[in-house]
Amino acid sequence: QLQLHESGPGLVKPSETLSLSCTISGGSISTTTYSWDWIRQPPGKGLEWIGTLYYNGSTDHNRSLKSRVTISIGTSKTQFSLNLGSVTAADTAVYYCVRRVRRGGCLDPWGQGTRVTVSS
Amino acid sequence: DIVMTQSPLSLPVTPGEPASISCRSSQSLLHSNGSSYLDWYLQKPGQSPQLLIYLGSNRASGVPDRFTGSGSGTDFTLKISRVEAEDVGVFYCMQALQTSITFGQGTRLEIK
């Protein structure tokens, strides 16, 4: 059964870069059936899509985040990462990595989430 | 981006009673393949969201049959035939028609 696990620092200073990794157990990025997404949830708020990574390394991201987002395949096909630059307090959130079905687009499964706070 | 609007935002329900959540999209979610690209998720307290319904009306694996998704075009509904205590949490609809997926604001179900 596929599982996803996020990891990274829980505290990031304003203007710095938030860097997270997602480790895939029981699968890999290689399959064309799925893409691999980052979703975030600010405290007490709803869900916001950050971006998606395809098997070939290409990506799409939320235009509201402009050019601050970089999503990439990790050192192995069982890991991918999120870099979010020039962070502010508004980027404080729980960050989830998720597998996305390319045909139909549903998100399943989700990682357990990792809480990131932006503060000096 | 497609805007998703849910109602109600808060839903107090007595156990054993039915419940219904509405989700409307700012444009049709009908794909050229005939499927509606609308999903439902439940985020239980302290947990990650979990997939309940995909493509408008298909239950995800392990989802009880008391959950039913319906609708087409821009209007969708999630119905719970008999609410149980374990259904407490926030329900989200999500459109997957566009690569840039978007979510509704969430509907918080609580037990009376």
PDB file of C-alpha atoms in Angstrom:
ATOM      1  CA  GLN A   1       0.000   0.000   0.000  1.00  0.00           C
ATOM      2  CA  LEU A   2       1.407   3.347  -1.038  1.00  0.00           C
ATOM      3  CA  GLN A   3       2.318   5.754   1.729  1.00  0.00           C
ATOM      4  CA  LEU A   4       3.676   9.292   1.638  1.00  0.00           C
ATOM      5  CA  HIS A   5       5.708  11.011   4.309  1.00  0.00           C
ATOM      6  CA  GLU A   6       6.675  14.679   4.440  1.00  0.00           C
ATOM      7  CA  SER A   7       9.810  15.914   6.155  1.00  0.00           C
ATOM      8  CA  GLY A   8      11.573  19.202   6.654  1.00  0.00           C
ATOM      9  CA  PRO A   9      12.172  22.031   9.122  1.00  0.00           C
ATOM     10  CA  GLY A  10       9.223  23.152  11.167  1.00  0.00           C
ATOM     11  CA  LEU A  11      10.438  26.733  11.419  1.00  0.00           C
ATOM     12  CA  VAL A  12      11.602  29.008   8.625  1.00  0.00           C
ATOM     13  CA  LYS A  13      12.626  32.649   8.867  1.00  0.00           C
ATOM     14  CA  PRO A  14      10.858  35.306   6.775  1.00  0.00           C
ATOM     15  CA  SER A  15      12.420  35.905   3.332  1.00  0.00           C
ATOM     16  CA  GLU A  16      14.158  32.509   3.420  1.00  0.00           C
ATOM     17  CA  THR A  17      13.324  29.371   1.448  1.00  0.00           C
ATOM     18  CA  LEU A  18      11.031  26.653   2.751  1.00  0.00           C
ATOM     19  CA  SER A  19      12.300  23.221   1.699  1.00  0.00           C
ATOM     20  CA  LEU A  20      10.310  20.013   2.171  1.00  0.00           C
ATOM     21  CA  SER A  21      10.710  16.462   0.975  1.00  0.00           C
ATOM     22  CA  CYS A  22       8.135  13.773   0.375  1.00  0.00           C
ATOM     23  CA  THR A  23       9.172  10.127   0.575  1.00  0.00           C
ATOM     24  CA  ILE A  24       7.099   7.553  -1.272  1.00  0.00           C
ATOM     25  CA  SER A  25       6.816   4.054   0.172  1.00  0.00           C
ATOM     26  CA  GLY A  26       5.351   1.299  -1.962  1.00  0.00           C
ATOM     27  CA  GLY A  27       5.593   3.139  -5.252  1.00  0.00           C
ATOM     28  CA  SER A  28       7.612   5.549  -7.326  1.00  0.00           C
ATOM     29  CA  ILE A  29       7.289   8.657  -9.441  1.00  0.00           C
ATOM     30  CA  SER A  30       8.039   6.685 -12.630  1.00  0.00           C
ATOM     31  CA  THR A  31       4.454   5.726 -13.415  1.00  0.00           C
ATOM     32  CA  THR A  32       2.575   7.845 -15.938  1.00  0.00           C
ATOM     33  CA  THR A  33      -0.739   7.091 -14.235  1.00  0.00           C
ATOM     34  CA  TYR A  34      -0.123   9.554 -11.432  1.00  0.00           C
ATOM     35  CA  SER A  35       1.324  12.928 -10.679  1.00  0.00           C
ATOM     36  CA  TRP A  36       2.574  14.093  -7.299  1.00  0.00           C
ATOM     37  CA  ASP A  37       1.173  17.182  -5.648  1.00  0.00           C
ATOM     38  CA  TRP A  38       1.773  19.557  -2.799  1.00  0.00           C
ATOM     39  CA  ILE A  39      -1.245  20.972  -0.958  1.00  0.00           C
ATOM     40  CA  ARG A  40      -1.158  23.298   2.028  1.00  0.00           C
ATOM     41  CA  GLN A  41      -3.560  24.320   4.765  1.00  0.00           C
ATOM     42  CA  PRO A  42      -3.006  27.505   6.801  1.00  0.00           C
ATOM     43  CA  PRO A  43      -4.045  27.259  10.453  1.00  0.00           C
ATOM     44  CA  GLY A  44      -7.812  27.052  10.754  1.00  0.00           C
ATOM     45  CA  LYS A  45      -8.310  27.507   7.028  1.00  0.00           C
ATOM     46  CA  GLY A  46      -9.039  25.487   3.914  1.00  0.00           C
ATOM     47  CA  LEU A  47      -6.922  23.662   1.369  1.00  0.00           C
ATOM     48  CA  GLU A  48      -4.762  25.306  -1.286  1.00  0.00           C
ATOM     49  CA  TRP A  49      -3.098  23.566  -4.202  1.00  0.00           C
ATOM     50  CA  ILE A  50       0.577  24.440  -4.577  1.00  0.00           C
ATOM     51  CA  GLY A  51       1.697  22.432  -7.575  1.00  0.00           C
ATOM     52  CA  THR A  52       2.184  19.084  -9.242  1.00  0.00           C
ATOM     53  CA  LEU A  53       5.119  17.027 -10.480  1.00  0.00           C
ATOM     54  CA  TYR A  54       4.900  14.641 -13.419  1.00  0.00           C
ATOM     55  CA  TYR A  55       6.859  11.447 -13.968  1.00  0.00           C
ATOM     56  CA  ASN A  56       9.182  13.168 -16.458  1.00  0.00           C
ATOM     57  CA  GLY A  57      10.101  15.975 -14.061  1.00  0.00           C
ATOM     58  CA  SER A  58       7.859  18.626 -15.584  1.00  0.00           C
ATOM     59  CA  THR A  59       5.689  20.637 -13.235  1.00  0.00           C
ATOM     60  CA  ASP A  60       2.698  22.930 -12.912  1.00  0.00           C
ATOM     61  CA  HIS A  61       2.115  25.286 -10.036  1.00  0.00           C
ATOM     62  CA  ASN A  62      -0.419  27.694  -8.595  1.00  0.00           C
ATOM     63  CA  ARG A  63      -0.061  31.010 -10.363  1.00  0.00           C
ATOM     64  CA  SER A  64      -0.876  32.849  -7.142  1.00  0.00           C
ATOM     65  CA  LEU A  65       2.498  31.705  -5.811  1.00  0.00           C
ATOM     66  CA  LYS A  66       4.152  33.216  -8.873  1.00  0.00           C
ATOM     67  CA  SER A  67       7.730  32.111  -9.378  1.00  0.00           C
ATOM     68  CA  ARG A  68       8.417  31.238  -5.732  1.00  0.00           C
ATOM     69  CA  VAL A  69       7.616  27.539  -6.178  1.00  0.00           C
ATOM     70  CA  THR A  70       9.971  24.826  -7.339  1.00  0.00           C
ATOM     71  CA  ILE A  71       8.929  21.180  -7.312  1.00  0.00           C
ATOM     72  CA  SER A  72      11.406  18.538  -8.350  1.00  0.00           C
ATOM     73  CA  ILE A  73      12.242  14.846  -8.277  1.00  0.00           C
ATOM     74  CA  GLY A  74      14.592  13.901  -5.493  1.00  0.00           C
ATOM     75  CA  THR A  75      17.775  11.891  -5.623  1.00  0.00           C
ATOM     76  CA  SER A  76      15.680   8.795  -6.264  1.00  0.00           C
ATOM     77  CA  LYS A  77      12.351   8.193  -7.960  1.00  0.00           C
ATOM     78  CA  THR A  78      10.840   7.600  -4.534  1.00  0.00           C
ATOM     79  CA  GLN A  79      11.287  11.155  -3.341  1.00  0.00           C
ATOM     80  CA  PHE A  80      10.228  14.599  -4.478  1.00  0.00           C
ATOM     81  CA  SER A  81      10.663  18.023  -3.014  1.00  0.00           C
ATOM     82  CA  LEU A  82       9.089  21.440  -2.623  1.00  0.00           C
ATOM     83  CA  ASN A  83      10.999  24.684  -2.405  1.00  0.00           C
ATOM     84  CA  LEU A  84       9.068  27.875  -1.668  1.00  0.00           C
ATOM     85  CA  GLY A  85      11.156  31.022  -1.730  1.00  0.00           C
ATOM     86  CA  SER A  86      10.830  34.428  -0.064  1.00  0.00           C
ATOM     87  CA  VAL A  87       8.430  33.127   2.548  1.00  0.00           C
ATOM     88  CA  THR A  88       6.286  35.321   4.754  1.00  0.00           C
ATOM     89  CA  ALA A  89       3.973  34.619   7.669  1.00  0.00           C
ATOM     90  CA  ALA A  90       1.234  33.917   5.120  1.00  0.00           C
ATOM     91  CA  ASP A  91       3.110  30.759   4.152  1.00  0.00           C
ATOM     92  CA  THR A  92       2.655  29.286   7.629  1.00  0.00           C
ATOM     93  CA  ALA A  93       0.650  26.114   7.081  1.00  0.00           C
ATOM     94  CA  VAL A  94       0.497  22.355   7.221  1.00  0.00           C
ATOM     95  CA  TYR A  95       2.012  21.076   3.997  1.00  0.00           C
ATOM     96  CA  TYR A  96       0.796  17.795   2.494  1.00  0.00           C
ATOM     97  CA  CYS A  97       2.217  15.703  -0.303  1.00  0.00           C
ATOM     98  CA  VAL A  98      -0.361  13.700  -2.206  1.00  0.00           C
ATOM     99  CA  ARG A  99      -0.619  11.324  -5.115  1.00  0.00           C
ATOM    100  CA  ARG A 100      -2.936  12.513  -7.885  1.00  0.00           C
ATOM    101  CA  VAL A 101      -4.622  10.318 -10.458  1.00  0.00           C
ATOM    102  CA  ARG A 102      -3.925  11.948 -13.804  1.00  0.00           C
ATOM    103  CA  ARG A 103      -7.222  10.806 -15.359  1.00  0.00           C
ATOM    104  CA  GLY A 104      -9.851  12.092 -12.997  1.00  0.00           C
ATOM    105  CA  GLY A 105      -7.535  14.076 -10.780  1.00  0.00           C
ATOM    106  CA  CYS A 106      -8.487  12.677  -7.387  1.00  0.00           C
ATOM    107  CA  LEU A 107      -5.976  12.930  -4.556  1.00  0.00           C
ATOM    108  CA  ASP A 108      -5.205   9.684  -2.744  1.00  0.00           C
ATOM    109  CA  PRO A 109      -3.406   8.930  -0.542  1.00  0.00           C
ATOM    110  CA  TRP A 110      -2.292  11.956   1.452  1.00  0.00           C
ATOM    111  CA  GLY A 111       0.757  12.211   3.635  1.00  0.00           C
ATOM    112  CA  GLN A 112       0.241  12.954   7.308  1.00  0.00           C
ATOM    113  CA  GLY A 113       1.301  16.559   6.751  1.00  0.00           C
ATOM    114  CA  THR A 114       4.107  18.625   8.187  1.00  0.00           C
ATOM    115  CA  ARG A 115       3.574  21.907  10.000  1.00  0.00           C
ATOM    116  CA  VAL A 116       5.761  24.817   8.907  1.00  0.00           C
ATOM    117  CA  THR A 117       5.837  28.102  10.754  1.00  0.00           C
ATOM    118  CA  VAL A 118       7.378  31.211   9.239  1.00  0.00           C
ATOM    119  CA  SER A 119       8.707  33.386  12.017  1.00  0.00           C
ATOM    120  CA  SER A 120      11.870  35.192  13.020  1.00  0.00           C
TER     121      SER A 120
ATOM    122  CA  ASP B   1      -9.444  29.387 -11.731  1.00  0.00           C
ATOM    123  CA  ILE B   2     -12.704  27.594 -11.032  1.00  0.00           C
ATOM    124  CA  VAL B   3     -14.359  28.819  -7.847  1.00  0.00           C
ATOM    125  CA  MET B   4     -16.001  26.198  -5.649  1.00  0.00           C
ATOM    126  CA  THR B   5     -18.755  27.221  -3.242  1.00  0.00           C
ATOM    127  CA  GLN B   6     -20.105  24.934  -0.531  1.00  0.00           C
ATOM    128  CA  SER B   7     -23.181  25.225   1.642  1.00  0.00           C
ATOM    129  CA  PRO B   8     -23.836  25.090   4.452  1.00  0.00           C
ATOM    130  CA  LEU B   9     -20.512  25.886   6.085  1.00  0.00           C
ATOM    131  CA  SER B  10     -21.664  24.426   9.384  1.00  0.00           C
ATOM    132  CA  LEU B  11     -23.886  21.372   9.721  1.00  0.00           C
ATOM    133  CA  PRO B  12     -25.083  20.160  13.126  1.00  0.00           C
ATOM    134  CA  VAL B  13     -26.686  16.734  12.807  1.00  0.00           C
ATOM    135  CA  THR B  14     -28.289  14.261  15.196  1.00  0.00           C
ATOM    136  CA  PRO B  15     -26.789  10.763  14.924  1.00  0.00           C
ATOM    137  CA  GLY B  16     -28.898   8.535  12.719  1.00  0.00           C
ATOM    138  CA  GLU B  17     -30.305  11.483  10.791  1.00  0.00           C
ATOM    139  CA  PRO B  18     -29.447  12.265   7.164  1.00  0.00           C
ATOM    140  CA  ALA B  19     -27.238  15.132   6.053  1.00  0.00           C
ATOM    141  CA  SER B  20     -26.621  16.883   2.767  1.00  0.00           C
ATOM    142  CA  ILE B  21     -23.892  19.218   1.530  1.00  0.00           C
ATOM    143  CA  SER B  22     -24.078  21.259  -1.639  1.00  0.00           C
ATOM    144  CA  CYS B  23     -21.159  22.230  -3.851  1.00  0.00           C
ATOM    145  CA  ARG B  24     -21.362  24.578  -6.798  1.00  0.00           C
ATOM    146  CA  SER B  25     -18.659  25.373  -9.319  1.00  0.00           C
ATOM    147  CA  SER B  26     -18.209  28.583 -11.306  1.00  0.00           C
ATOM    148  CA  GLN B  27     -18.068  26.563 -14.509  1.00  0.00           C
ATOM    149  CA  SER B  28     -19.110  23.121 -15.645  1.00  0.00           C
ATOM    150  CA  LEU B  29     -16.974  20.240 -14.412  1.00  0.00           C
ATOM    151  CA  LEU B  30     -18.083  17.952 -17.231  1.00  0.00           C
ATOM    152  CA  HIS B  31     -15.083  16.485 -19.007  1.00  0.00           C
ATOM    153  CA  SER B  32     -15.167  15.590 -22.685  1.00  0.00           C
ATOM    154  CA  ASN B  33     -15.070  11.942 -21.632  1.00  0.00           C
ATOM    155  CA  GLY B  34     -18.484  12.330 -19.983  1.00  0.00           C
ATOM    156  CA  SER B  35     -17.270  12.275 -16.384  1.00  0.00           C
ATOM    157  CA  SER B  36     -17.699  15.063 -13.865  1.00  0.00           C
ATOM    158  CA  TYR B  37     -14.360  15.953 -12.335  1.00  0.00           C
ATOM    159  CA  LEU B  38     -15.630  16.583  -8.831  1.00  0.00           C
ATOM    160  CA  ASP B  39     -14.344  14.875  -5.685  1.00  0.00           C
ATOM    161  CA  TRP B  40     -15.325  14.910  -2.038  1.00  0.00           C
ATOM    162  CA  TYR B  41     -12.902  14.674   0.884  1.00  0.00           C
ATOM    163  CA  LEU B  42     -13.360  14.392   4.624  1.00  0.00           C
ATOM    164  CA  GLN B  43     -10.819  15.787   7.037  1.00  0.00           C
ATOM    165  CA  LYS B  44     -11.400  14.285  10.452  1.00  0.00           C
ATOM    166  CA  PRO B  45     -10.062  16.191  13.471  1.00  0.00           C
ATOM    167  CA  GLY B  46      -6.283  16.099  13.601  1.00  0.00           C
ATOM    168  CA  GLN B  47      -6.001  14.047  10.403  1.00  0.00           C
ATOM    169  CA  SER B  48      -5.153  14.538   6.753  1.00  0.00           C
ATOM    170  CA  PRO B  49      -8.038  14.778   4.301  1.00  0.00           C
ATOM    171  CA  GLN B  50      -9.196  11.443   2.911  1.00  0.00           C
ATOM    172  CA  LEU B  51     -10.873  10.745  -0.407  1.00  0.00           C
ATOM    173  CA  LEU B  52     -14.565   9.851  -0.121  1.00  0.00           C
ATOM    174  CA  ILE B  53     -16.020  10.287  -3.607  1.00  0.00           C
ATOM    175  CA  TYR B  54     -14.331  10.721  -6.973  1.00  0.00           C
ATOM    176  CA  LEU B  55     -15.686  11.654 -10.402  1.00  0.00           C
ATOM    177  CA  GLY B  56     -18.856  12.934  -8.821  1.00  0.00           C
ATOM    178  CA  SER B  57     -20.402   9.682  -7.648  1.00  0.00           C
ATOM    179  CA  ASN B  58     -17.827   6.922  -7.181  1.00  0.00           C
ATOM    180  CA  ARG B  59     -17.074   5.845  -3.622  1.00  0.00           C
ATOM    181  CA  ALA B  60     -13.414   5.424  -2.821  1.00  0.00           C
ATOM    182  CA  SER B  61     -12.224   2.091  -1.486  1.00  0.00           C
ATOM    183  CA  GLY B  62     -13.477   1.416   2.016  1.00  0.00           C
ATOM    184  CA  VAL B  63     -15.976   4.287   2.090  1.00  0.00           C
ATOM    185  CA  PRO B  64     -19.289   3.228   3.660  1.00  0.00           C
ATOM    186  CA  ASP B  65     -22.303   3.148   1.371  1.00  0.00           C
ATOM    187  CA  ARG B  66     -24.096   5.710   3.535  1.00  0.00           C
ATOM    188  CA  PHE B  67     -22.066   8.303   1.589  1.00  0.00           C
ATOM    189  CA  THR B  68     -23.484   9.146  -1.840  1.00  0.00           C
ATOM    190  CA  GLY B  69     -22.253  11.706  -4.333  1.00  0.00           C
ATOM    191  CA  SER B  70     -24.437  13.043  -7.104  1.00  0.00           C
ATOM    192  CA  GLY B  71     -24.792  15.936  -9.499  1.00  0.00           C
ATOM    193  CA  SER B  72     -23.474  17.146 -12.797  1.00  0.00           C
ATOM    194  CA  GLY B  73     -22.381  20.299 -14.553  1.00  0.00           C
ATOM    195  CA  THR B  74     -22.018  22.906 -11.838  1.00  0.00           C
ATOM    196  CA  ASP B  75     -24.213  21.502  -9.036  1.00  0.00           C
ATOM    197  CA  PHE B  76     -23.161  18.604  -6.834  1.00  0.00           C
ATOM    198  CA  THR B  77     -24.356  17.068  -3.597  1.00  0.00           C
ATOM    199  CA  LEU B  78     -22.892  14.806  -0.968  1.00  0.00           C
ATOM    200  CA  LYS B  79     -25.477  12.935   1.058  1.00  0.00           C
ATOM    201  CA  ILE B  80     -25.011  10.929   4.207  1.00  0.00           C
ATOM    202  CA  SER B  81     -27.977   8.637   4.735  1.00  0.00           C
ATOM    203  CA  ARG B  82     -27.452   8.178   8.484  1.00  0.00           C
ATOM    204  CA  VAL B  83     -24.823  10.254  10.225  1.00  0.00           C
ATOM    205  CA  GLU B  84     -22.556   8.484  12.666  1.00  0.00           C
ATOM    206  CA  ALA B  85     -20.276   9.979  15.307  1.00  0.00           C
ATOM    207  CA  GLU B  86     -17.214   9.032  13.270  1.00  0.00           C
ATOM    208  CA  ASP B  87     -18.364  11.322  10.427  1.00  0.00           C
ATOM    209  CA  VAL B  88     -17.405  14.439  12.404  1.00  0.00           C
ATOM    210  CA  GLY B  89     -14.988  16.677  10.541  1.00  0.00           C
ATOM    211  CA  VAL B  90     -14.769  19.047   7.601  1.00  0.00           C
ATOM    212  CA  PHE B  91     -15.997  17.995   4.178  1.00  0.00           C
ATOM    213  CA  TYR B  92     -14.413  19.558   1.093  1.00  0.00           C
ATOM    214  CA  CYS B  93     -15.438  19.384  -2.524  1.00  0.00           C
ATOM    215  CA  MET B  94     -12.685  19.770  -5.092  1.00  0.00           C
ATOM    216  CA  GLN B  95     -12.667  20.283  -8.835  1.00  0.00           C
ATOM    217  CA  ALA B  96     -10.100  18.340 -10.804  1.00  0.00           C
ATOM    218  CA  LEU B  97     -11.105  19.467 -14.278  1.00  0.00           C
ATOM    219  CA  GLN B  98      -8.226  21.907 -14.424  1.00  0.00           C
ATOM    220  CA  THR B  99      -4.638  21.132 -13.533  1.00  0.00           C
ATOM    221  CA  SER B 100      -4.942  23.998 -11.066  1.00  0.00           C
ATOM    222  CA  ILE B 101      -7.297  22.200  -8.718  1.00  0.00           C
ATOM    223  CA  THR B 102      -9.425  24.220  -6.311  1.00  0.00           C
ATOM    224  CA  PHE B 103     -11.379  23.370  -3.188  1.00  0.00           C
ATOM    225  CA  GLY B 104     -14.583  24.551  -1.603  1.00  0.00           C
ATOM    226  CA  GLN B 105     -14.376  26.395   1.718  1.00  0.00           C
ATOM    227  CA  GLY B 106     -15.294  23.296   3.665  1.00  0.00           C
ATOM    228  CA  THR B 107     -18.402  22.221   5.573  1.00  0.00           C
ATOM    229  CA  ARG B 108     -17.943  21.395   9.234  1.00  0.00           C
ATOM    230  CA  LEU B 109     -20.188  18.560  10.377  1.00  0.00           C
ATOM    231  CA  GLU B 110     -20.783  18.327  14.097  1.00  0.00           C
ATOM    232  CA  ILE B 111     -22.897  16.020  16.169  1.00  0.00           C
ATOM    233  CA  LYS B 112     -25.793  17.576  18.070  1.00  0.00           C
TER     234      LYS B 112
END
